[in-house]
Short mmCIF file of C-alpha atoms in Angstrom, two decimals:
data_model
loop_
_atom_site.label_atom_id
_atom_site.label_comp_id
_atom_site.label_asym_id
_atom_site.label_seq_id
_atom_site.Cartn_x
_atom_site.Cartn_y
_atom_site.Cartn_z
CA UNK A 14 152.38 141.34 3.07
CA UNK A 15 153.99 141.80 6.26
CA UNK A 16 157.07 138.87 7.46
CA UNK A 17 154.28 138.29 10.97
CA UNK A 18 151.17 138.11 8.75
CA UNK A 19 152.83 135.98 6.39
CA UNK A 20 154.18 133.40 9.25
CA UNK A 21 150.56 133.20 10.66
CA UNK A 22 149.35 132.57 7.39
CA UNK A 23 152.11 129.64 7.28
CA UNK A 24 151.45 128.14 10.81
CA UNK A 25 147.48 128.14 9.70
CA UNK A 26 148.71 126.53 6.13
CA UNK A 27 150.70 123.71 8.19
CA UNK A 28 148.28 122.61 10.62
CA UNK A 29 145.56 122.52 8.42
CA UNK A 30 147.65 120.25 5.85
CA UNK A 31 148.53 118.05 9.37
CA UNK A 32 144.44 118.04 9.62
CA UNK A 33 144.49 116.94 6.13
CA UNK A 34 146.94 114.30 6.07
CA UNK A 35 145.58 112.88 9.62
CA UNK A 36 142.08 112.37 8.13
CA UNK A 37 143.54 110.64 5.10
CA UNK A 38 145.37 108.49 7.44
CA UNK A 39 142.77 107.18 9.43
CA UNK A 40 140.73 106.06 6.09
CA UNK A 41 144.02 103.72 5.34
CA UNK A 42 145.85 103.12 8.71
CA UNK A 43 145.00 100.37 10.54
CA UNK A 44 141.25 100.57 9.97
CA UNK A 45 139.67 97.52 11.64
CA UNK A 46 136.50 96.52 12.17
CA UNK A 47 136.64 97.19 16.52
CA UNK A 48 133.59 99.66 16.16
CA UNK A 49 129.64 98.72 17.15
CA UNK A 50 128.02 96.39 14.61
CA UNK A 51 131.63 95.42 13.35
CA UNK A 52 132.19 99.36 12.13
CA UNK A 53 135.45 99.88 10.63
CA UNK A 54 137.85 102.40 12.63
CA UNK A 55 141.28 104.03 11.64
CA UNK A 56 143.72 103.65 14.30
CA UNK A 57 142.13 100.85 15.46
CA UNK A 58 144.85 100.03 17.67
CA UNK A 59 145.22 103.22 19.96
CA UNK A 60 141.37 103.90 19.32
CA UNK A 61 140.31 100.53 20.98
CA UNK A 62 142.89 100.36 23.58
CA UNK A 63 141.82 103.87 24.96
CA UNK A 64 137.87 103.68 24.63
CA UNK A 65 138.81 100.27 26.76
CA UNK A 66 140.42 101.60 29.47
CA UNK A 67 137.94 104.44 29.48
CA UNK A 68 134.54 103.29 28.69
CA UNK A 69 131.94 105.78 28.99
CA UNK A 70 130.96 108.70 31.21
CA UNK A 71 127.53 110.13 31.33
CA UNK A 72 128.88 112.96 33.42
CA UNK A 73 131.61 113.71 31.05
CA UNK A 74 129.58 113.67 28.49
CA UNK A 75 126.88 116.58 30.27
CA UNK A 76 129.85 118.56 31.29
CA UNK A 77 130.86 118.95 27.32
CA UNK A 78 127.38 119.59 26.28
CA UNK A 79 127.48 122.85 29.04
CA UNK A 80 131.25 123.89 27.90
CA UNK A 81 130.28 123.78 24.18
CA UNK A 82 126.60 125.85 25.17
CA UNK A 83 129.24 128.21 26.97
CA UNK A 84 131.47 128.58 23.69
CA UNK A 85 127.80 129.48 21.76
CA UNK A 86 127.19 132.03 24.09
CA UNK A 87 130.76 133.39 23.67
CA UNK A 88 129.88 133.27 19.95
CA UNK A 89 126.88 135.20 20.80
CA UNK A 90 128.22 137.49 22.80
CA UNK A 91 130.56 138.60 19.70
CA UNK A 92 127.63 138.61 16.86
CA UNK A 93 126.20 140.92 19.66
CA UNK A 94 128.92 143.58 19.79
CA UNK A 95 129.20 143.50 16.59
CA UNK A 96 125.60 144.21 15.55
CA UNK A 97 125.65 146.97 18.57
CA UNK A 98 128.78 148.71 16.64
CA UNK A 99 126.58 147.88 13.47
CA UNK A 100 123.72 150.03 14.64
CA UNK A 101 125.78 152.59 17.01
CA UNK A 102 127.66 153.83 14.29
CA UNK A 103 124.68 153.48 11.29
CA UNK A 104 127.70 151.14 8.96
CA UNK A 105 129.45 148.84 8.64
CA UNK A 106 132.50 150.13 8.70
CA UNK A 107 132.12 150.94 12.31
CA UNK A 108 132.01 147.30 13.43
CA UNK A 109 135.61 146.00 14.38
CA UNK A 110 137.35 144.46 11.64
CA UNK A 111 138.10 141.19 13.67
CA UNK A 112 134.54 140.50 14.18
CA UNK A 113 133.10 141.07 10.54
CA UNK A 114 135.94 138.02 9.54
CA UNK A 115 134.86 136.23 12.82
CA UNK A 116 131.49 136.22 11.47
CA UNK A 117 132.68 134.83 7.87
CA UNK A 118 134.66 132.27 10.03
CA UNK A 119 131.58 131.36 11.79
CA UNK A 120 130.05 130.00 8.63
CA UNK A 121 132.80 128.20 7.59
CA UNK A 122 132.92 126.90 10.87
CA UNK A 123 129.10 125.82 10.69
CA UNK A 124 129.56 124.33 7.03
CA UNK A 125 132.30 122.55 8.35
CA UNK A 126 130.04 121.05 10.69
CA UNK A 127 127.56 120.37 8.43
CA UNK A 128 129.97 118.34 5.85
CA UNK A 129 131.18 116.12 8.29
CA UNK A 130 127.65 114.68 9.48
CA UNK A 131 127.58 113.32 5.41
CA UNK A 132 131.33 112.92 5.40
CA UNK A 133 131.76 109.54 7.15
CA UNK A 134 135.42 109.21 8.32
CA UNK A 135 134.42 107.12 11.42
CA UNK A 136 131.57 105.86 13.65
CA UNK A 137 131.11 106.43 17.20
CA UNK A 138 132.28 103.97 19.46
CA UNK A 139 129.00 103.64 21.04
CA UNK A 140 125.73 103.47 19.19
CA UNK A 141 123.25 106.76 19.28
CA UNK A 142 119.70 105.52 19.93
CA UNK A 143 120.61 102.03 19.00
CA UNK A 144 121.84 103.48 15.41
CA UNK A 145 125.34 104.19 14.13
CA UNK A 146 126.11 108.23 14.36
CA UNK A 147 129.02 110.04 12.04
CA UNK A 148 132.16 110.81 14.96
CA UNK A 149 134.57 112.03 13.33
CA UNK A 150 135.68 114.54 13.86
CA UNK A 151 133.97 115.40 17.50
CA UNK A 152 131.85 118.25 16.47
CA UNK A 153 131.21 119.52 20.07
CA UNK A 154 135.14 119.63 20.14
CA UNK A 155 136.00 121.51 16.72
CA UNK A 156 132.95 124.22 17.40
CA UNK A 157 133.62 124.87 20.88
CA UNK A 158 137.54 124.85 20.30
CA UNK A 159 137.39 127.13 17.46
CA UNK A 160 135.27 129.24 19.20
CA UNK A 161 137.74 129.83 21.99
CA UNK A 162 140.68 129.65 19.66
CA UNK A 163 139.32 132.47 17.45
CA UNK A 164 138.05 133.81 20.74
CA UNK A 165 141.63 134.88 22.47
CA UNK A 166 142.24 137.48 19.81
CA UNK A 167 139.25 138.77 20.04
CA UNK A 168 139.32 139.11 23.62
CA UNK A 169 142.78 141.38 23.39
CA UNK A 170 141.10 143.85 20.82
CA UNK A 171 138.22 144.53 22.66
CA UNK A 172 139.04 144.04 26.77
CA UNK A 173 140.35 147.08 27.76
CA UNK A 174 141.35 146.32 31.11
CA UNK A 175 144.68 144.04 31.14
CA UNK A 176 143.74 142.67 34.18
CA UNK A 177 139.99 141.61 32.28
CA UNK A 178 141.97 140.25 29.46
CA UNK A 179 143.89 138.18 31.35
CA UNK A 180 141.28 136.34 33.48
CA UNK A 181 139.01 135.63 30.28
CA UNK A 182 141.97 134.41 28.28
CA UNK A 183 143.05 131.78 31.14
CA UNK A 184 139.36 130.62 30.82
CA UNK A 185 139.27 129.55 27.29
CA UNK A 186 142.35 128.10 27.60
CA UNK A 187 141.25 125.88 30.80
CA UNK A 188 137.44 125.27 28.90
CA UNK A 189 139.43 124.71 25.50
CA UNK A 190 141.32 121.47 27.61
CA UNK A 191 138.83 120.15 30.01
CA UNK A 192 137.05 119.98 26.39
CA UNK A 193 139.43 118.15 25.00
CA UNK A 194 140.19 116.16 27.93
CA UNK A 195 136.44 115.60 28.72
CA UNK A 196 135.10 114.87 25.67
CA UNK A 197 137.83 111.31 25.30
CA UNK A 198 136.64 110.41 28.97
CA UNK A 199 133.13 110.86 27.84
CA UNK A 200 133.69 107.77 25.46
CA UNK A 201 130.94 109.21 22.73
CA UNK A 202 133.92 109.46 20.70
CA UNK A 203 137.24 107.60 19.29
CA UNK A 204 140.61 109.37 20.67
CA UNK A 205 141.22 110.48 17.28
CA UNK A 206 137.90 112.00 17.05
CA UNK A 207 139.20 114.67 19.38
CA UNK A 208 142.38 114.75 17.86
CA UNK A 209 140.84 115.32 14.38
CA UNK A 210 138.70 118.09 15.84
CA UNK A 211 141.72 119.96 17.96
CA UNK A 212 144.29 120.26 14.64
CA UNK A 213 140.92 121.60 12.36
CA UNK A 214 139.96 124.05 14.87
CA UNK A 215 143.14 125.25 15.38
CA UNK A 216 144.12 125.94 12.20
CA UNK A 217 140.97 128.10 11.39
CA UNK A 218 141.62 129.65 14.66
CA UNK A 219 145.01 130.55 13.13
CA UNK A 220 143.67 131.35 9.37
CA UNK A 221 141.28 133.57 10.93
CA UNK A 222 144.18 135.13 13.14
CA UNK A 223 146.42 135.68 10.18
CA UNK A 224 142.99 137.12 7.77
CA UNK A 225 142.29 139.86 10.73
CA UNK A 226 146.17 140.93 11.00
CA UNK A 227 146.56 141.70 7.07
CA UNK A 228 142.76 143.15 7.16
CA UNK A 229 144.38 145.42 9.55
CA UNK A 230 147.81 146.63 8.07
CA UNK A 231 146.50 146.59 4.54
#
């Protein structure tokens, strides 16, 4: 294994042992009972002091729903190329290595998802049809982040154009923050929430990075 495939697999390997350690965290550092209905919150501290100050934004919270229908269209948009390489060249061989493991990322990304609705860590800060909803960690944060994450490389394999490249990368980047930005101000969920959802998107984002480099020099 190459010294640059083997650091990628390191950087993925340390920020999803930071995820890790974070989530264990919040079940044992100051966990007080600040959420609705008395609901018991790690962090409860920083958590309650934000959500405070911030309260809740309906508007926020429509702008994140369209940013994270924008990163399943992106996600879309990749399943598509790769099913057109699929049938263009009659195998699978002839679909781009980076989007077969995108597509094995993608359902690690949904069973992910699908863990943490049973997987209560925390409770939203506000109540979900007058019922208390699973929040952590934000899962319109983690899907839409990874997405865009897992999306950059992608982009620089398959744009041609340099000038193409450059304009779609500087979007995910800005979506990937008004995300993370939007979805605090939005107050459906605790600051760590987001937090939670950033380090565990970006470290598949970087596991997938590192899987397509040594798919490609092995």
């Amino acid at each position: 294994m190459k010294q640059n495939t083997l650091t990628k697999f390191l950087a993925a390997a340390v920020v999803l042992l930071l995820f890790v350690l974070f989530t264990v965290c919040l079940t044992g550092v100051d966990v007080r009972p600040v959420g609705p209905e008395n609901s018991y919150v790690g962090f409860a501290s920083l958590n309650d002091w934000v959500f405070k100050h911030i309260g809740t934004s309906e508007i926020w919270d429509k702008i994140t729903d369209v940013i994270a229908l924008l990163a399943m269209a992106l996600a879309a948009a990749f399943a598509g190329t790769g099913l057109w390489q699929w049938i263009k060249g009659k195998s699978l061989k002839a679909v781009d290595p980076c989007l077969i493991v995108l597509g094995i990322f993608y359902i690690m990304m949904v069973a992910f998802y699908v863990a943490f609705e049973f997987i209560v860590i925390n409770y939203r800060p506000v109540l979900v049809d007058g019922a208390l909803e699973a929040s952590y960690p934000s899962s319109h944060t983690f899907v839409a982040l990874f997405i865009f994450f897992s999306g950059l490389p992608v982009v620089n394999r398959l744009v041609k154009k340099q000038t193409w490249r450059m304009w779609i990368n500087l979007l995910l980047i800005v979506l990937s923050v008004v995300m993370i930005v939007g979805r605090v101000l939005s107050g459906m969920h605790w600051t760590t929430d987001v937090l939670g959802a950033f380090l565990l998107a970006l470290g598949m984002a970087l596991l997938y990075d590192a899987f397509v480099l040594w798919w490609r020099t092995e």
